[in-house]
C-alpha cells in the first residue's frame, strides 16, 4: 500500500475576488505576478495527514486551488499512519493545546513508534520532490519528516495550526517532543504571536492567521430557498426536499442527496429561534458544555439547539470522535421531554466533502446565534465562516478567536467555563434581533478585511519570497 496519497486539486481563478475586494484586489494581482515569476519550475508541496475533515484540510483545499489558479504548481499529499500513530499524534495535538488528552506518555517509546510510522512516507516523498521545491509540513503528524527531507528539497516550512495563549508543562512536553524535528525547518508558521514556542529561532517564525474561502461550498451565498431545500434534504427541517443545489469548486452543480444522521424527536420548526454549534466531536469543542448551558441556563422561550459535526466514522486522524458523540447522545437522552424536543444532534455525511460543506453552510445561515464554546482553539475557522455569513457569533475568549471577534462590535466573547454568562449572551441576542443583526453585519466586514484566503496567499508568497532570496525575517 502506498504511504503517500496525492489529493487532486482543481484550479480556481482568483478573479472572482475582484468584486469582493474592490480596490484591494490590486495587491492580489501583484502577488500573482510575483508568484509566477519566482516559482516557475518549482513545486510547492503541502503535506498533512488527512484530506477530509477538520480545519487544515478545509483550508488547503481552497488555498491550493487558488494557488494553482494563479499558475503555481502547488500539490497536496497526505501521509498514511496506523491507529497507534494517530493515537500518539492526537495526544501531541492535545498537549499543544495544553490538555492531557488520553493521559498517555509522549516519551522515548512513543518517539520510536512515531518515527517508525513515518519512515515509509518519508521514503516515498524523498522520491517525489526536487531540490528546487518548497515543502510545507502541517502539524505534529508530519513534523517528523524534516530529517529526511531537509537535504533533498529547496526549503522546508513547518506550519503549526494549534497553540495556546499561556503555555503549561503539558504543552512544553509536546514542544520537547517535536523540537528536534521542526528546528530543521527553514521557517515555522504560527497562527498568532502567542502560539510561537519559547526558545525557537525568532528569525524563522512567521505569524499568518488562517482564512476562509468566500466561494467554497461552505461559504458561498445561498438564498433562503436554497438554505431551506438543503436543510430539508439533510433531514433537519420539514419540506419536500426542493432542489438543494450548490456550486462546486470546479464550477459544476452539486446537490445535497444524503441525509444527516440525526438524533431528534422532530425536525426543527421553521419559526424556532435556533442556536448552532458546528464542530468535530471533540471534548475541546465542549459539546457537552454547550448542551448543559442550553438545557440548564438558557431561558429564551422555544429556542432550539443544533449540535452538528462530521459523521464520526470518517475523520481518519481523530480517534476520539465516536466516544464524544456517544456521550452527547447519552446526555441528550437524559433531558426532559420538552428539552429533548428542542435539542438536535446531526452527524453530517462525509462521503462527498462539498455536500457536507453545503449542509454546514445552510446550517450556519439558518442559525439565529452561532456558538463556538471551545475550551481550546488554534484559530476556529467555524467562527470566521459564521461571521462571513453575517451571523452573530458568541465564542470563547481564547486563541485565535480573539483575533477574529472584537467583543461587542463583531460578535461576543465569553469565558467558556462560565455557563451562566454564556447563556445570558445567547438569550440576550435571541431577545434583541436588531443587536444580533448589527453584530452580524460588522462580523462580515471584519472577515472581508482580514480573514479571506487572498490575505493568506499574499502572506505565504512573502514568506516564500523571503526564503528564496536567502532571507530570514520574523513577522
Ligand atoms: N466542519 C465540516 N463539517 C462538519 C463539521 C465541521 O466541514 O461536519 C468544518 C468546519 O466548517 C470548519 C472545520 O471543519 O471549516 C473546523 O475547523 P476549526 O478551525 O473550527 O476547528 P478544527 O476542527 O480544525 O479544530
CSV table of C-alpha atoms in Angstrom, one decimal, residues 246-422:
chain,number,residue,atom,x,y,z
A,246,UNK,CA,-24.8,24.5,-4.7
A,247,UNK,CA,-21.8,25.3,-6.9
A,248,UNK,CA,-18.8,23.0,-6.6
A,249,UNK,CA,-15.2,24.3,-6.6
A,250,UNK,CA,-14.8,23.2,-10.2
A,251,UNK,CA,-17.9,25.3,-11.2
A,252,UNK,CA,-20.2,22.3,-11.7
A,253,UNK,CA,-23.5,22.0,-9.9
A,254,UNK,CA,-23.7,19.9,-6.7
A,255,UNK,CA,-26.8,18.7,-4.9
A,256,UNK,CA,-27.3,17.5,-1.4
A,257,UNK,CA,-28.5,14.0,-1.7
A,258,UNK,CA,-27.6,12.4,1.6
A,259,UNK,CA,-29.4,13.0,4.9
A,260,UNK,CA,-27.6,13.6,8.1
A,261,UNK,CA,-27.7,11.0,10.8
A,262,UNK,CA,-30.0,12.7,13.3
A,263,UNK,CA,-30.8,12.4,17.0
A,264,UNK,CA,-34.0,14.5,17.1
A,265,UNK,CA,-37.7,14.0,18.1
A,266,UNK,CA,-38.9,16.0,15.1
A,267,UNK,CA,-37.3,18.4,12.5
A,268,UNK,CA,-36.5,22.0,13.6
A,269,UNK,CA,-39.7,24.1,13.3
A,270,UNK,CA,-39.5,27.0,10.7
A,271,UNK,CA,-40.1,29.7,13.2
A,272,UNK,CA,-37.9,28.3,16.1
A,273,UNK,CA,-35.1,30.5,17.3
A,274,UNK,CA,-32.0,28.4,16.6
A,275,UNK,CA,-28.6,28.2,18.4
A,276,UNK,CA,-26.0,26.3,16.5
A,277,UNK,CA,-22.5,24.9,17.1
A,278,UNK,CA,-20.7,23.2,14.3
A,279,UNK,CA,-17.6,21.3,15.3
A,280,UNK,CA,-15.8,18.0,15.2
A,281,UNK,CA,-17.0,15.7,18.0
A,282,UNK,CA,-14.1,16.6,20.3
A,283,UNK,CA,-14.0,17.3,24.0
A,284,UNK,CA,-12.1,20.5,23.5
A,285,UNK,CA,-15.0,21.9,21.5
A,286,UNK,CA,-17.1,21.2,24.6
A,287,UNK,CA,-20.3,20.0,23.0
A,288,UNK,CA,-21.3,18.6,26.4
A,289,UNK,CA,-20.8,22.1,28.0
A,290,UNK,CA,-22.9,23.6,25.2
A,291,UNK,CA,-25.7,21.1,25.9
A,292,UNK,CA,-25.6,21.8,29.6
A,293,UNK,CA,-25.5,25.5,29.1
A,294,UNK,CA,-28.5,25.4,26.8
A,295,UNK,CA,-30.5,22.9,28.9
A,296,UNK,CA,-29.8,24.3,32.3
A,297,UNK,CA,-29.3,28.0,31.8
A,298,UNK,CA,-30.9,29.4,28.6
A,299,UNK,CA,-34.3,30.9,29.2
A,300,UNK,CA,-35.4,32.2,25.7
A,301,UNK,CA,-38.8,30.6,25.1
A,302,UNK,CA,-38.9,27.9,22.4
A,303,UNK,CA,-35.3,28.2,21.4
A,304,UNK,CA,-33.8,25.1,19.7
A,305,UNK,CA,-30.1,23.9,19.8
A,306,UNK,CA,-28.4,22.1,17.0
A,307,UNK,CA,-25.0,20.5,17.5
A,308,UNK,CA,-23.6,19.4,14.2
A,309,UNK,CA,-20.4,17.6,13.4
A,310,UNK,CA,-18.9,15.2,10.8
A,311,UNK,CA,-20.0,11.6,10.7
A,312,UNK,CA,-17.6,10.0,13.2
A,313,UNK,CA,-16.7,7.1,11.0
A,314,UNK,CA,-14.9,9.4,8.6
A,315,UNK,CA,-12.3,11.6,10.1
A,316,UNK,CA,-9.3,9.3,9.9
A,317,UNK,CA,-6.9,11.2,12.2
A,318,UNK,CA,-9.4,11.8,15.0
A,319,UNK,CA,-9.9,8.6,17.0
A,320,UNK,CA,-12.0,10.3,19.8
A,321,UNK,CA,-15.0,11.4,17.8
A,322,UNK,CA,-17.2,8.3,18.3
A,323,UNK,CA,-16.7,8.4,22.0
A,324,UNK,CA,-17.6,12.0,22.3
A,325,UNK,CA,-20.7,11.7,20.2
A,326,UNK,CA,-21.8,8.7,22.2
A,327,UNK,CA,-21.5,10.8,25.4
A,328,UNK,CA,-23.5,13.6,24.0
A,329,UNK,CA,-26.2,11.2,22.8
A,330,UNK,CA,-26.4,9.8,26.3
A,331,UNK,CA,-26.6,13.3,27.8
A,332,UNK,CA,-29.4,14.3,25.4
A,333,UNK,CA,-31.3,11.1,26.2
A,334,UNK,CA,-31.4,12.2,29.9
A,335,UNK,CA,-33.1,15.6,29.1
A,336,UNK,CA,-36.7,16.3,29.9
A,337,UNK,CA,-39.2,15.7,27.1
A,338,UNK,CA,-39.5,19.4,26.3
A,339,UNK,CA,-35.8,19.9,26.1
A,340,UNK,CA,-35.2,16.8,24.2
A,341,UNK,CA,-37.6,18.1,21.6
A,342,UNK,CA,-35.5,21.3,21.3
A,343,UNK,CA,-32.1,19.7,21.1
A,344,UNK,CA,-30.9,18.2,17.7
A,345,UNK,CA,-27.7,16.3,17.1
A,346,UNK,CA,-26.6,15.9,13.5
A,347,UNK,CA,-23.7,13.8,12.2
A,348,UNK,CA,-23.2,15.1,8.7
A,349,UNK,CA,-22.4,12.8,5.8
A,350,UNK,CA,-18.7,12.9,4.7
A,351,UNK,CA,-18.9,10.8,1.6
A,352,UNK,CA,-18.8,14.0,-0.5
A,353,UNK,CA,-17.0,16.8,1.2
A,354,UNK,CA,-18.6,19.5,-0.8
A,355,UNK,CA,-22.0,18.1,0.0
A,356,UNK,CA,-21.0,18.1,3.7
A,357,UNK,CA,-19.8,21.7,3.3
A,358,UNK,CA,-23.1,22.8,1.7
A,359,UNK,CA,-25.0,21.4,4.7
A,360,UNK,CA,-22.7,23.2,7.1
A,361,UNK,CA,-23.3,26.4,5.0
A,362,UNK,CA,-27.1,26.1,5.2
A,363,UNK,CA,-27.0,25.3,9.0
A,364,UNK,CA,-24.8,28.3,9.7
A,365,UNK,CA,-27.1,30.6,7.6
A,366,UNK,CA,-30.3,29.2,9.4
A,367,UNK,CA,-28.8,29.9,12.8
A,368,UNK,CA,-30.0,32.9,14.8
A,369,UNK,CA,-26.9,32.6,17.0
A,370,UNK,CA,-23.8,30.7,16.3
A,371,UNK,CA,-21.9,29.4,19.3
A,372,UNK,CA,-18.3,28.2,19.4
A,373,UNK,CA,-17.7,27.4,23.1
A,374,UNK,CA,-14.4,25.7,22.6
A,375,UNK,CA,-12.1,25.1,25.6
A,376,UNK,CA,-9.0,25.4,23.3
A,377,UNK,CA,-8.8,26.7,19.8
A,378,UNK,CA,-6.0,27.4,17.4
A,379,UNK,CA,-8.0,29.7,15.2
A,380,UNK,CA,-11.5,28.5,14.9
A,381,UNK,CA,-12.5,28.5,11.2
A,382,UNK,CA,-16.1,27.9,12.2
A,383,UNK,CA,-16.1,31.4,13.7
A,384,UNK,CA,-14.9,33.1,10.6
A,385,UNK,CA,-17.3,31.1,8.5
A,386,UNK,CA,-20.3,32.2,10.5
A,387,UNK,CA,-19.1,35.8,10.7
A,388,UNK,CA,-18.8,35.8,6.9
A,389,UNK,CA,-22.5,34.8,6.8
A,390,UNK,CA,-23.3,37.9,8.9
A,391,UNK,CA,-24.3,35.7,11.8
A,392,UNK,CA,-24.0,37.0,15.4
A,393,UNK,CA,-21.3,34.7,16.9
A,394,UNK,CA,-20.7,34.0,20.6
A,395,UNK,CA,-17.4,32.4,21.1
A,396,UNK,CA,-14.7,31.7,23.7
A,397,UNK,CA,-12.2,34.3,24.6
A,398,UNK,CA,-9.3,32.1,23.7
A,399,UNK,CA,-6.7,31.6,21.0
A,400,UNK,CA,-7.3,32.9,17.5
A,401,UNK,CA,-11.0,33.5,18.2
A,402,UNK,CA,-9.9,36.7,19.9
A,403,UNK,CA,-8.2,37.9,16.7
A,404,UNK,CA,-11.4,37.5,14.8
A,405,UNK,CA,-14.1,38.8,17.1
A,406,UNK,CA,-13.9,42.3,18.5
A,407,UNK,CA,-16.0,41.9,21.6
A,408,UNK,CA,-19.3,43.9,21.4
A,409,UNK,CA,-18.6,45.0,17.8
A,410,UNK,CA,-18.3,42.0,15.5
A,411,UNK,CA,-19.5,39.3,18.0
A,412,UNK,CA,-19.4,38.4,21.6
A,413,UNK,CA,-16.5,36.8,23.5
A,414,UNK,CA,-17.3,34.7,26.6
A,415,UNK,CA,-15.5,32.7,29.2
A,416,UNK,CA,-16.4,29.1,28.0
A,417,UNK,CA,-16.4,27.8,31.6
A,418,UNK,CA,-18.9,30.4,32.7
A,419,UNK,CA,-22.2,28.7,31.7
A,420,UNK,CA,-24.3,31.5,33.2
A,421,UNK,CA,-22.6,34.3,31.2
A,422,UNK,CA,-22.7,32.2,28.0
